Coordinates of C-alpha atoms in Angstrom, one line a residue:
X1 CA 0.0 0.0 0.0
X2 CA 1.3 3.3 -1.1
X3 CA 2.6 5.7 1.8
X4 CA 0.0 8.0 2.7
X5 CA 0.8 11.9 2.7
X6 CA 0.0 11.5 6.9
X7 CA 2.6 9.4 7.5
X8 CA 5.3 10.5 5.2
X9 CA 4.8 13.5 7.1
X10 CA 5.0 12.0 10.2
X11 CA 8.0 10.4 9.0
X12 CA 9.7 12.9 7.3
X13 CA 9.7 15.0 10.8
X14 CA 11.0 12.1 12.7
X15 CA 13.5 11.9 10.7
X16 CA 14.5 15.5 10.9
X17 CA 14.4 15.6 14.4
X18 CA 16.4 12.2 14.4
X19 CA 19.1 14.4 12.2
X20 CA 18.9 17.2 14.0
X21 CA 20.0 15.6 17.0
X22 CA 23.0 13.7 15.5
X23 CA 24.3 16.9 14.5
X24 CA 24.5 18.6 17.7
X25 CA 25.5 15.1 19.8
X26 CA 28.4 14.6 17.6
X27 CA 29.2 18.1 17.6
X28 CA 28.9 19.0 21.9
X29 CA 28.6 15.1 23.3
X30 CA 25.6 13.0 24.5
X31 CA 25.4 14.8 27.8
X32 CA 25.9 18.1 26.8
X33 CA 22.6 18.5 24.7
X34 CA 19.3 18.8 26.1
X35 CA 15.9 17.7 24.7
X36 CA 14.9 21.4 24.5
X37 CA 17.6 22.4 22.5
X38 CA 16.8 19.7 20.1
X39 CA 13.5 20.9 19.6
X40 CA 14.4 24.1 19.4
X41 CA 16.8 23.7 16.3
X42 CA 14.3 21.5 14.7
X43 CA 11.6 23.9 15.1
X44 CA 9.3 22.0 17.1
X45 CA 8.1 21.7 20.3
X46 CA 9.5 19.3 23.2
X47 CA 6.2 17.0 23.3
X48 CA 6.5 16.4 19.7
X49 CA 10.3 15.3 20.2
X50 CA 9.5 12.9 23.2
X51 CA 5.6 11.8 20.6
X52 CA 9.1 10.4 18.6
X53 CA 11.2 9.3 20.7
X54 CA 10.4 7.9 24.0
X55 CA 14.2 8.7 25.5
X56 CA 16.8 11.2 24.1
X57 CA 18.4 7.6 23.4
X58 CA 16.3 6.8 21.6
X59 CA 17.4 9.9 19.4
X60 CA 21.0 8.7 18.9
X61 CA 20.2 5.3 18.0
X62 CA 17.4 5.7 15.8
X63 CA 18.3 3.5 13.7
X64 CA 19.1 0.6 16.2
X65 CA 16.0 -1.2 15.0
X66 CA 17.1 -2.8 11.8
X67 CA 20.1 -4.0 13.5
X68 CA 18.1 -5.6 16.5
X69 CA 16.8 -8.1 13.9
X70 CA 19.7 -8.2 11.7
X71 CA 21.0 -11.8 13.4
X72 CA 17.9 -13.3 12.4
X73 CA 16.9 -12.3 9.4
X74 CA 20.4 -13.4 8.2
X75 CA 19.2 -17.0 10.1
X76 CA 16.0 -17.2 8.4
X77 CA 17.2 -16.3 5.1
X78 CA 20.2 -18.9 4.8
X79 CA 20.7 -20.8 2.2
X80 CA 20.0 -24.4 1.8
X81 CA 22.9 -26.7 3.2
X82 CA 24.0 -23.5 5.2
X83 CA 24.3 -23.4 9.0
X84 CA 23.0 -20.3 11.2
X85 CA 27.2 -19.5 11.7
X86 CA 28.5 -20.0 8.5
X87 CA 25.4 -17.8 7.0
X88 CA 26.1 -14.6 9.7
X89 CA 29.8 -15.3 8.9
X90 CA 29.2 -15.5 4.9
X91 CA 27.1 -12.0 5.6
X92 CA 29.6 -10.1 7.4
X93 CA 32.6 -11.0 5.2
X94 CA 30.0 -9.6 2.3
X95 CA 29.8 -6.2 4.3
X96 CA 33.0 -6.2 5.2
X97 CA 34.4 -7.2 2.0
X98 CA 32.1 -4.1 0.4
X99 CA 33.3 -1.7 3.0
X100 CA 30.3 -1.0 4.5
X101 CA 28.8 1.7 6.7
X102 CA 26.5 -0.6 7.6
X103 CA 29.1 -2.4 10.1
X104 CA 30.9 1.3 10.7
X105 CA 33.5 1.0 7.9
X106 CA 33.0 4.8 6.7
X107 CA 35.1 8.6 7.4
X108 CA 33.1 10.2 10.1
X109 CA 32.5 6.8 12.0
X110 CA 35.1 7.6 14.9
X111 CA 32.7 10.5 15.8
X112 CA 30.1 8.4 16.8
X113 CA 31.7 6.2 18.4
X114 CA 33.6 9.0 20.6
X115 CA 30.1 9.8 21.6
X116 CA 29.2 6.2 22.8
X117 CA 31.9 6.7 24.8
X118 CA 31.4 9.7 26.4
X119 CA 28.3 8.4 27.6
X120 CA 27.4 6.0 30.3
X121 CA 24.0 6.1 28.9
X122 CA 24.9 5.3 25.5
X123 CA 26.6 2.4 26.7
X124 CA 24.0 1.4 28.9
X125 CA 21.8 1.5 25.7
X126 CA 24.5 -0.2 23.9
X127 CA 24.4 -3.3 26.2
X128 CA 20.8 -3.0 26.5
X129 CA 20.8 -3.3 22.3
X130 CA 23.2 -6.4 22.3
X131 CA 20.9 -8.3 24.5
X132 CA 17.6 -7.7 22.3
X133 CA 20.2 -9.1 19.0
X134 CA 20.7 -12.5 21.4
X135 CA 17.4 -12.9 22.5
X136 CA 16.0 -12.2 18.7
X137 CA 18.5 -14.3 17.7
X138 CA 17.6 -16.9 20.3
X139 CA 14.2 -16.9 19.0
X140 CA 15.0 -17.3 15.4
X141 CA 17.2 -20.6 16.0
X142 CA 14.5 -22.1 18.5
X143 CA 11.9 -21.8 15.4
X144 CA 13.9 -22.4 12.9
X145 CA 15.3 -25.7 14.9
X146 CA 11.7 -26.8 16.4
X147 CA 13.8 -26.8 19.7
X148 CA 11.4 -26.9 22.9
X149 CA 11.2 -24.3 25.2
X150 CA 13.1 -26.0 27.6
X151 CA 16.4 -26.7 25.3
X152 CA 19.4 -24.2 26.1
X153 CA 21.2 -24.8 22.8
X154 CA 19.2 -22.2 21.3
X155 CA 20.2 -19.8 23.9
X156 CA 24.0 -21.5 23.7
X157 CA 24.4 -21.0 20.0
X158 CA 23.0 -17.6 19.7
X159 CA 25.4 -16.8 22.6
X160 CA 28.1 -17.6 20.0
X161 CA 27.1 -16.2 16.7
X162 CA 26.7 -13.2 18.5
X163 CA 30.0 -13.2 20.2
X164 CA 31.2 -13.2 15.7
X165 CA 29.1 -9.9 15.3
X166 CA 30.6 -8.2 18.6
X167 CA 33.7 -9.2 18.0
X168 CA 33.9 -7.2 14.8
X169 CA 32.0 -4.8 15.3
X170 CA 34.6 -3.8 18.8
X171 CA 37.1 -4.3 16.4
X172 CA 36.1 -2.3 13.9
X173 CA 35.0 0.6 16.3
X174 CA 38.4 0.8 17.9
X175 CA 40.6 0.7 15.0
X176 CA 38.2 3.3 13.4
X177 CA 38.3 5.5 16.9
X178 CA 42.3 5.2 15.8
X179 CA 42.3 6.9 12.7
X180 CA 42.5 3.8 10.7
X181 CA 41.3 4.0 6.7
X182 CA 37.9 2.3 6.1
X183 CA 39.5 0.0 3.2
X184 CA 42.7 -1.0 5.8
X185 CA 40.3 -2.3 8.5
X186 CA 38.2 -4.0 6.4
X187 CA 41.2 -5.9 5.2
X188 CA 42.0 -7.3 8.7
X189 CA 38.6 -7.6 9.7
X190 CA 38.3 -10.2 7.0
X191 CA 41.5 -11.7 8.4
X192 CA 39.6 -11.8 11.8
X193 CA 36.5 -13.4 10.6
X194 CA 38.7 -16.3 9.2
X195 CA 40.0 -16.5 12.9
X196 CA 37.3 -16.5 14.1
X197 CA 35.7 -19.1 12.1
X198 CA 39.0 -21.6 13.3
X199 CA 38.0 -21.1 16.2
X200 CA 34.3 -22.2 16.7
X201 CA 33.8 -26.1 16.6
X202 CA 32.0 -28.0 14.2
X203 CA 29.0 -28.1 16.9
X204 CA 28.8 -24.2 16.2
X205 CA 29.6 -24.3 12.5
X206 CA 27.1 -27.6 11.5
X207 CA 24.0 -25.7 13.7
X208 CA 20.6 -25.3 11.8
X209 CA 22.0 -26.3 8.6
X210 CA 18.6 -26.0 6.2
X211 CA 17.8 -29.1 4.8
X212 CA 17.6 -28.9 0.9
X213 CA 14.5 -28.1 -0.6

């Protein structure tokens, strides 16, 4: 159904707002910015920032939500013969290989993380975010397995294809924080993901493999 003028509205102000904020976090800190003066350089009134977003962190990770489910819908969309590792490793080496901003691999990049930082309640968030990819994860593999309630492997095995994402995703936000080139990191990120994949057993590596149609 085509987008109605209402809600591209609607979404076109979130969006400014969401912009608006960026801008003046990554240019004073997390902290230093107050919902007020976000609504007052986007020209709007505080209840119409906080009708958005809930939290002011909400502001800075606006975009958090297509990343809570990105685990998953890499699961559910594996290819046949593929395991739930081998198809999140196959998709970051894709990402990383293209030099992504999607996995931070982009000039400016540093800035944002700086501001992460700064900010104990970034990080908070951050955690916070980390656990919803596990347990969306977690509920991906039990479906996708037909695993009881009661089984912990699902919980087990998301534990460790999320410790792959983290682990590049710290990597890649500390060598960016040092001034690293996009293109260098992504080189030895790819280097890290073959690592990585030496080191997970075959228990890991041969979980949820989709049968062949």
């Amino acid at each position: 159904m085509a987008e109605g003028l209402r809600e591209r509205k609607k979404r076109q102000t979130r969006q400014y707002i969401s912009d608006v904020a960026t801008g003046l976090f990554l240019e004073r800190g997390f902290e230093a910015v107050t919902v007020a003066e976000i609504a007052a350089a986007a020209d709007v009134s505080v209840n119409t920032v906080y009708n958005y977003f809930p939290a002011k962190e909400d502001l800075f990770f606006d975009r958090s939500a297509g990343t809570v489910d990105r685990l998953a819908r890499w699961v559910r969309g594996r290819d046949a013969g593929e395991s739930a590792a081998r198809a999140v490793l196959r998709e970051l080496r894709g990402e990383v290989e293209a030099v992504s901003p999607r996995v931070g691999l982009m000039e400016g990049y540093d800035r944002f993380m700086r501001v992460i930082h700064e900010a104990p309640p970034l990080r908070s968030r951050l955690w916070s975010l980390q656990q919803e990819i596990h347990d969306t994860l977690e509920a991906a593999l039990r479906e996708e397995t037909g695993a009881p309630a009661g089984d912990p492997l699902p919980d087990l095995m998301a534990g460790q294809i999320c410790w792959i994402h983290q682990s590049v995703f710290v990597t890649i936000g500390r060598e960016m924080l040092a001034g690293r080139k996009p293109v260098e990191v992504s080189r030895e990120v790819l280097v890290l993901l073959d690592d990585i994949e030496d080191l997970l057993s075959e228990t890991v590596l041969n979980y949820a493999v989709r049968a062949a149609a």
